[in-house]
Coordinates of C-alpha atoms (C1' of nucleotides) in Angstrom, one line a residue:
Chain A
X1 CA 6.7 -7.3 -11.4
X2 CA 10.3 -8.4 -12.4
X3 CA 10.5 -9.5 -8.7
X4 CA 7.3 -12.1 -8.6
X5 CA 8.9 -13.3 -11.8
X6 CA 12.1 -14.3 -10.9
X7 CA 11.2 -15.9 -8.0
X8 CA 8.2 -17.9 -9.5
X9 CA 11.2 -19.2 -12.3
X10 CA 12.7 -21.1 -9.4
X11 CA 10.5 -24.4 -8.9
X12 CA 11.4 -24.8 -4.8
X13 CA 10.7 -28.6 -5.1
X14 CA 13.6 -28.8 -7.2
X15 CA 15.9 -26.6 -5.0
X16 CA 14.4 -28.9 -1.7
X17 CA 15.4 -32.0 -3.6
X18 CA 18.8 -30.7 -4.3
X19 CA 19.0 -30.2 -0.7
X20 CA 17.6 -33.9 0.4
X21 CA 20.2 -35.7 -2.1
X22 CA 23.4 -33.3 -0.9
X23 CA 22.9 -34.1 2.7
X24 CA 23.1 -30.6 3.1
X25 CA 21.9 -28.8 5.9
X26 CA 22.7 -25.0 5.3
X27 CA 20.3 -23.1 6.8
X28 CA 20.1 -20.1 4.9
X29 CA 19.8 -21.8 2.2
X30 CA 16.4 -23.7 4.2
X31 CA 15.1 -20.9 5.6
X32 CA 15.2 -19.0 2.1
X33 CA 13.3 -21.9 0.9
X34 CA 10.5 -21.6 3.0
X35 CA 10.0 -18.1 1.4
X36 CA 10.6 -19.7 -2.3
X37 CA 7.9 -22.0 -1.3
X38 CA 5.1 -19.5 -0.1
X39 CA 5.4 -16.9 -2.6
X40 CA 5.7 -19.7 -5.2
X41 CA 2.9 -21.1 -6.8
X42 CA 3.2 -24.0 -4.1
X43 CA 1.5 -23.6 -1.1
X44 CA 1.4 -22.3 2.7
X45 CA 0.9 -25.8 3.6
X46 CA 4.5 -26.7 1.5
X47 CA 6.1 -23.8 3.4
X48 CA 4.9 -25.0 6.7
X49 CA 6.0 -29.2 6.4
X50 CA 9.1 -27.8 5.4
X51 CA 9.3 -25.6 8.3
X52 CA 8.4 -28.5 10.9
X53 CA 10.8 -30.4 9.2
X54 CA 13.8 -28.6 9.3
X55 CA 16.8 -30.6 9.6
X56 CA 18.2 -28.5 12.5
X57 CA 16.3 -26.5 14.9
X58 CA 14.7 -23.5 13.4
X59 CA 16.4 -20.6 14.0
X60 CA 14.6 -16.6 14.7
X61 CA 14.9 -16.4 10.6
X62 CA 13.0 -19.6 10.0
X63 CA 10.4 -18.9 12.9
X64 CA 10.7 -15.5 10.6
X65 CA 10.0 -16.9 7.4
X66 CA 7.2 -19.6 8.4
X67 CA 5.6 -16.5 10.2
X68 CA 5.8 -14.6 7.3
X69 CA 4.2 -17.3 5.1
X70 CA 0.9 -17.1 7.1
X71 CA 0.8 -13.7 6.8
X72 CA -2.5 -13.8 4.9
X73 CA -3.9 -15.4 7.8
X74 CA -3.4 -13.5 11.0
X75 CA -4.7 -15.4 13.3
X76 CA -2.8 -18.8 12.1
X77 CA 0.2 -16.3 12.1
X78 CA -0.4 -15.2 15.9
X79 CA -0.6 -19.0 16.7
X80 CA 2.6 -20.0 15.2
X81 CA 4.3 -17.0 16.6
X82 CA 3.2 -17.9 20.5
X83 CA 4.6 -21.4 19.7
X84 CA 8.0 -19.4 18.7
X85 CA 7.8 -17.9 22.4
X86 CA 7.4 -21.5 24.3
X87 CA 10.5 -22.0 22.6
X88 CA 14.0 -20.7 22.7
X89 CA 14.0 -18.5 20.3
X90 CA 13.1 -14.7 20.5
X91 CA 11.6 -12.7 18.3
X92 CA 12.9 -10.1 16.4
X93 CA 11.8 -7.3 14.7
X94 CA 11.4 -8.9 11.3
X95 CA 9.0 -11.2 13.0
X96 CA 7.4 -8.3 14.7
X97 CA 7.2 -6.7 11.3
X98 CA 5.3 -9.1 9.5
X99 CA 3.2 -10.0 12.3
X100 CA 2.1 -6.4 12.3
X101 CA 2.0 -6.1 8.9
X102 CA -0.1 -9.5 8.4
X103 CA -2.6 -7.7 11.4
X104 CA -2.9 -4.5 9.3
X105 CA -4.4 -6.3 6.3
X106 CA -7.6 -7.5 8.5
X107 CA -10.4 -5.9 8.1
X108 CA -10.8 -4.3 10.9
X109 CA -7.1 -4.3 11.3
X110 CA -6.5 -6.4 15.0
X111 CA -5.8 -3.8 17.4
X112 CA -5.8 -5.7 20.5
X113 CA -3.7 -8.1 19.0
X114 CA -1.6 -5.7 17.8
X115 CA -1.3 -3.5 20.8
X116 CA 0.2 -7.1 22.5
X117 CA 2.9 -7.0 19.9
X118 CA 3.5 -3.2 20.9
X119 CA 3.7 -4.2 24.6
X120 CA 6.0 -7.2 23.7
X121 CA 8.2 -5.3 21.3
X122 CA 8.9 -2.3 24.3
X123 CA 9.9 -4.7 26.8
X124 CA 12.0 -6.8 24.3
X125 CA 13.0 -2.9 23.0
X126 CA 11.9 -3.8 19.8
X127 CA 9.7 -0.9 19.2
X128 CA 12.5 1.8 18.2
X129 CA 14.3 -0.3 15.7
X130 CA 13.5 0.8 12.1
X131 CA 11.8 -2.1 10.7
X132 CA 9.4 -2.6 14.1
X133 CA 8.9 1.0 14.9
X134 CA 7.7 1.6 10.6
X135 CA 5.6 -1.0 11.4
X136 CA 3.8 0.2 14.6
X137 CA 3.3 3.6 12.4
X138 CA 2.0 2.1 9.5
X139 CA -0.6 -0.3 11.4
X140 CA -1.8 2.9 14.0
X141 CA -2.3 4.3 10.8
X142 CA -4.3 1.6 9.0
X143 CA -6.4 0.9 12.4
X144 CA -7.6 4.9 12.5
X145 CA -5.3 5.6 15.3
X146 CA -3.1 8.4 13.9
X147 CA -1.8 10.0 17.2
X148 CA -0.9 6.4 18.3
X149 CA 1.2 6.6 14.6
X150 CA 2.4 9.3 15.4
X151 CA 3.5 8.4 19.0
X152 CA 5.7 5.3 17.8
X153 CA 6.6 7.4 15.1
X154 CA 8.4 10.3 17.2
X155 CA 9.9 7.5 19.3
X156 CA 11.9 6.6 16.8
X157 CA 15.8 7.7 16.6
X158 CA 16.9 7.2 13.8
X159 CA 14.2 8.7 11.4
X160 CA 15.1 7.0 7.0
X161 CA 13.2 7.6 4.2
X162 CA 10.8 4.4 5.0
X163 CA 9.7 5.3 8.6
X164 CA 8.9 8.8 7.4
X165 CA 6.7 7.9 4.1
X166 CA 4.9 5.4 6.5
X167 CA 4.5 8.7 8.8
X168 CA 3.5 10.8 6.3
X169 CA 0.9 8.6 4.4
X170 CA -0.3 8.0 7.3
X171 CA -1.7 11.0 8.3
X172 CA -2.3 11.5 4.7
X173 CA -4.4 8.2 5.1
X174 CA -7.0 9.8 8.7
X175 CA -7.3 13.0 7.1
X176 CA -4.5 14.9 8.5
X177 CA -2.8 16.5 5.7
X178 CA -2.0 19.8 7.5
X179 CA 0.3 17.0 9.6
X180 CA 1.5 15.2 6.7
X181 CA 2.8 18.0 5.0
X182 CA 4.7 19.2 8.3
X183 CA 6.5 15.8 8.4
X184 CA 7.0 15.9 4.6
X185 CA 8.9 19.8 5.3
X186 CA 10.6 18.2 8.5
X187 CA 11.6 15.1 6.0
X188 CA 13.1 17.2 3.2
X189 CA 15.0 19.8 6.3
X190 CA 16.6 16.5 7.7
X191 CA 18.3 15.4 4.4
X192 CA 16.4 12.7 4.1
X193 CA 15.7 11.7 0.9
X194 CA 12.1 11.4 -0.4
X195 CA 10.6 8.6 -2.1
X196 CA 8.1 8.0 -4.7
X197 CA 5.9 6.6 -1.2
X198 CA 6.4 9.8 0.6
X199 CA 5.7 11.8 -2.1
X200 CA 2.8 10.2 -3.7
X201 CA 1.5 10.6 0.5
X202 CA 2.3 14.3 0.3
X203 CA 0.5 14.7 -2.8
X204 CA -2.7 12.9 -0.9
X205 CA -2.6 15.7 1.7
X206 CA -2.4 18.3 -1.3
X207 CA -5.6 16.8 -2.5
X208 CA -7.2 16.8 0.5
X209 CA -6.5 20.8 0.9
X210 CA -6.8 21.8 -2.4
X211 CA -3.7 23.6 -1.9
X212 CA -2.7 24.6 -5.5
X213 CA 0.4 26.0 -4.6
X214 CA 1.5 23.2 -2.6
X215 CA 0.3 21.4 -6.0
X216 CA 3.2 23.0 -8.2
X217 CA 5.8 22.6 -5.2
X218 CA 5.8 19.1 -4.6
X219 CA 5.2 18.5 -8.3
X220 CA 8.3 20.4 -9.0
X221 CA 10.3 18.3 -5.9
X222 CA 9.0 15.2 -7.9
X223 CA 10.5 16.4 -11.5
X224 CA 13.8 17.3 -9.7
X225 CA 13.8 14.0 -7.6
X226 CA 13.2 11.7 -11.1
X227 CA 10.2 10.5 -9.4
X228 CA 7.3 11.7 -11.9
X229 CA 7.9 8.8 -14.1
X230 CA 6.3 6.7 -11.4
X231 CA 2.8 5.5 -11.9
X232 CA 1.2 6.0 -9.0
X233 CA 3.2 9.7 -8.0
X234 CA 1.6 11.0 -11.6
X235 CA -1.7 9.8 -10.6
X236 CA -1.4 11.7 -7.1
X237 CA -0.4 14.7 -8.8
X238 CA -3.4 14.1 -11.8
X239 CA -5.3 13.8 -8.6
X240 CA -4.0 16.8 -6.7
X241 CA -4.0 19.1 -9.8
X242 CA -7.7 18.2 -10.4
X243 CA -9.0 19.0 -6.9
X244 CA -7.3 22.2 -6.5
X245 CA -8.8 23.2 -9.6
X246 CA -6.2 23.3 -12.1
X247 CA -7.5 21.1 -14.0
X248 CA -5.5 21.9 -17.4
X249 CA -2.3 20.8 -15.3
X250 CA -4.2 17.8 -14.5
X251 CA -4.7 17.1 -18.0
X252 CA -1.2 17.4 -19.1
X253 CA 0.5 15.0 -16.5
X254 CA -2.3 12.7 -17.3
X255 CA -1.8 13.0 -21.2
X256 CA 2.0 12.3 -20.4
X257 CA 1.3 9.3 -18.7
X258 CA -1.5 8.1 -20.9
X259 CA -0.2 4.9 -22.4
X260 CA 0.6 3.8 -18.6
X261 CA -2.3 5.0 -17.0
X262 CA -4.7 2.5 -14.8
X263 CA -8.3 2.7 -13.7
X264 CA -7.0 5.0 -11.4
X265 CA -5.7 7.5 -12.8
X266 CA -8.7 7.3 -14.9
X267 CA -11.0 7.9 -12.3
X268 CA -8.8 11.1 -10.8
X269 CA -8.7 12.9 -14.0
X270 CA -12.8 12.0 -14.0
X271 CA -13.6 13.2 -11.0
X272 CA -10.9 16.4 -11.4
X273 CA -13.2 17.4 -14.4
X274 CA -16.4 16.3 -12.3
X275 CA -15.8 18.4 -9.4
X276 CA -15.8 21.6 -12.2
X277 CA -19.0 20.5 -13.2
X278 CA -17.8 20.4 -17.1
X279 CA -19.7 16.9 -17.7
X280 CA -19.2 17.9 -20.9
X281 CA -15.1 17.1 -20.5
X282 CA -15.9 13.9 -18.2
X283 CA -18.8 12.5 -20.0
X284 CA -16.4 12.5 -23.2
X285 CA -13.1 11.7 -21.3
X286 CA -15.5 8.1 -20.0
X287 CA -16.5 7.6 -23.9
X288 CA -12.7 7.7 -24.1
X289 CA -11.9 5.3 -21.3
X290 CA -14.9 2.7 -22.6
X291 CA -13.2 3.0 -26.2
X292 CA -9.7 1.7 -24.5
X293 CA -11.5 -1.2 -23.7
X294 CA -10.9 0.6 -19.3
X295 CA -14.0 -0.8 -17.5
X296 CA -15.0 1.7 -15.5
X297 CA -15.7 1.2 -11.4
X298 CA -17.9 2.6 -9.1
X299 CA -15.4 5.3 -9.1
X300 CA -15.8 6.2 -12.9
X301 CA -19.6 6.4 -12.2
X302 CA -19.6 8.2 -9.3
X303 CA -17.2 11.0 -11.1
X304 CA -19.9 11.3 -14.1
X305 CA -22.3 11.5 -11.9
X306 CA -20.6 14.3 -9.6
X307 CA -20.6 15.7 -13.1
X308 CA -24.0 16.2 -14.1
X309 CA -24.9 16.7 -10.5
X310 CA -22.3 19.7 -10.1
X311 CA -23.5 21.3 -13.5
X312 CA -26.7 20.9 -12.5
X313 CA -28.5 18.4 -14.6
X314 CA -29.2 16.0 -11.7
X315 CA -32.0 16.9 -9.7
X316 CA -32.2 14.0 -7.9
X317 CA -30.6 10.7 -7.5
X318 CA -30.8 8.7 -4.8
X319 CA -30.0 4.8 -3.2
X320 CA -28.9 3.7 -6.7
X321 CA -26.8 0.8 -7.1
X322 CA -23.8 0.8 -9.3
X323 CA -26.3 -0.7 -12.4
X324 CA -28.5 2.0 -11.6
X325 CA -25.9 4.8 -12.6
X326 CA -25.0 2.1 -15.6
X327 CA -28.4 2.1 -16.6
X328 CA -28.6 6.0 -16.1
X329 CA -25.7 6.7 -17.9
X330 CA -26.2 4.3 -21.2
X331 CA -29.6 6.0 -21.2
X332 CA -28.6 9.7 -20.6
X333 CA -26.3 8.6 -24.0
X334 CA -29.0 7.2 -25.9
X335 CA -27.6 4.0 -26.1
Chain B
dG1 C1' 18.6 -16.4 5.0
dT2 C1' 13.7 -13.3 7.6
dA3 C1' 11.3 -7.8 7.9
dG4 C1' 8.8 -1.8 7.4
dG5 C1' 6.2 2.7 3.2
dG6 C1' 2.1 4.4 -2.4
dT7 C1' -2.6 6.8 -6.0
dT8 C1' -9.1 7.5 -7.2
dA9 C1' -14.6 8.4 -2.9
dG10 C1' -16.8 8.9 1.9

DNA sequence: GTAGGGTTAG
């Protein structure tokens, strides 16, 4: 996170008080400092005074950035946004972005709040811009409504390499990987280039069809591309591999990546062995995780338990809770 | 200066 890091070096109370003793009222320089002060480890509430105390009157970018700031709280972040539209200033589609975004990571996402935005964003012709439209796809995706991703998605005319990963995981995301892999095809036939988001979302919808060919393809794509390196594209593939039932191939990406690998990519390679039934492989692959000092999940559980079941040494196990299979699973070990 | 996309199960 060389990102988080660089911007947590700069203390934004030091930068503001520059700014106080200089007189000075450049308002990039303000608006930026909202941002410093939200993602630093000052607070909203910082972000926010300085935002209601801006020495000139905040432009789209500060209504932007103080929108932005609240994006952990959605429903703060709708109500500073309809103060933004008694104002003068209009939105734009970074504000529609984040506000979107910011909706998405309810649980449930807000749909009615978010099909306002939609409505607001058409009639302000918001909604085919590249940042805006990604958005609309990514939250229809996020709130179950894939056609409706889909929809906003097609709409847009000038397809890059975000709008389409957003497209693709999408319907990688409800199930649809028949879809996904059509818009990852139409991706590569357009020249646009692919990403280690639309691949890793491609290799979802592999996964989900067990389509072993499709397996070696995109894994190929990703060599050729320089994008197997990345963490989370070798745990798709680990994952991919495993439930089309080359498990072997599995193995070696995973053994590859081994010093990298996260719970994750634990759990895929567990459940890829799991879903052979060999609990012989899985049941020693977890020894292996527990001696790394890994704690397993609910995930790792249910893969060793897949395990036994699928090789048949489970008759029966039902309504146990996670220290249940703990139990279970210390005990099968004699431990 | 603000803003969009990722992996494990069901």
């Amino acid at each position: 996170m060389p990102a988080a890091t660089a911007t947590a070096a700069v203390d934004p109370a030091r930068v503001h008080a520059h700014l106080i003793k200089s007189s000075s009222d450049d308002r990039a320089l303000y608006n930026k400092l909202i941002t410093l002060y939200s993602r630093s480890s000052a607070t909203i509430p910082d972000a926010l005074r300085l935002f209601h105390r801006l020495p000139f009157a905040p432009t789209p970018v500060s209504w932007t950035a103080a929108v932005s700031a609240l994006s952990s709280d959605p429903v703060a972040a709708v109500r500073l946004f309809l103060s933004m539209l008694r104002g003068p200033c209009r939105p734009t589609q970074a504000t529609l972005s984040s506000l979107l975004k910011s909706l998405s990571l309810s649980s449930p996402p807000l749909l009615s709040a978010a099909l306002q935005l939609h409505s607001l964003s058409l009639k302000l012709a918001l909604s085919r811009l590249p940042f805006s439209g990604t958005a609309l796809v990514a939250f229809y995706s996020k709130a179950r409504h894939p056609s409706d991703a889909l929809k906003a998605f097609d709409d847009l005319p000038h397809k890059d390499e975000v709008c389409y990963a957003a497209a693709i995981v999408g319907m990688a995301q409800n199930r649809r990987p028949t879809c996904a892999l059509s818009l990852f095809a139409a991706m590569r036939a357009a020249g646009v280039a692919s990403t280690v988001f639309s691949v890793s979302g491609a290799l979802r919808a592999v996964a989900h069809l067990a389509a072993l060919e499709q397996a070696r393809v995109v894994h190929a794509h990703a060599i050729v591309a320089g994008l197997e390196p990345d963490l989370v594209v070798s745990t798709a593939l680990v994952d991919a591999y495993g439930k089309s039932g080359l498990v072997s191939d599995a193995r070696m990406v995973f053994d590859a990546l081994l010093p990298d690998a996260n719970l994750v990519t634990w759990n895929a390679m567990l459940s890829g062995y799991a879903q052979q039934g060999d609990s012989e492989s899985t049941v020693k692959l977890f020894d292996e995780m527990l001696e790394r000092k890994i704690a397993p999940d609910d995930f790792s559980f249910l893969a060793v338990l897949t395990a036994w079941s699928n090789a048949g040494l489970v008759a029966v196990f039902l309504g146990g809770t996670l220290e249940d299979c703990r139990e279970f699973y210390h005990g099968f070990n004699g431990r």
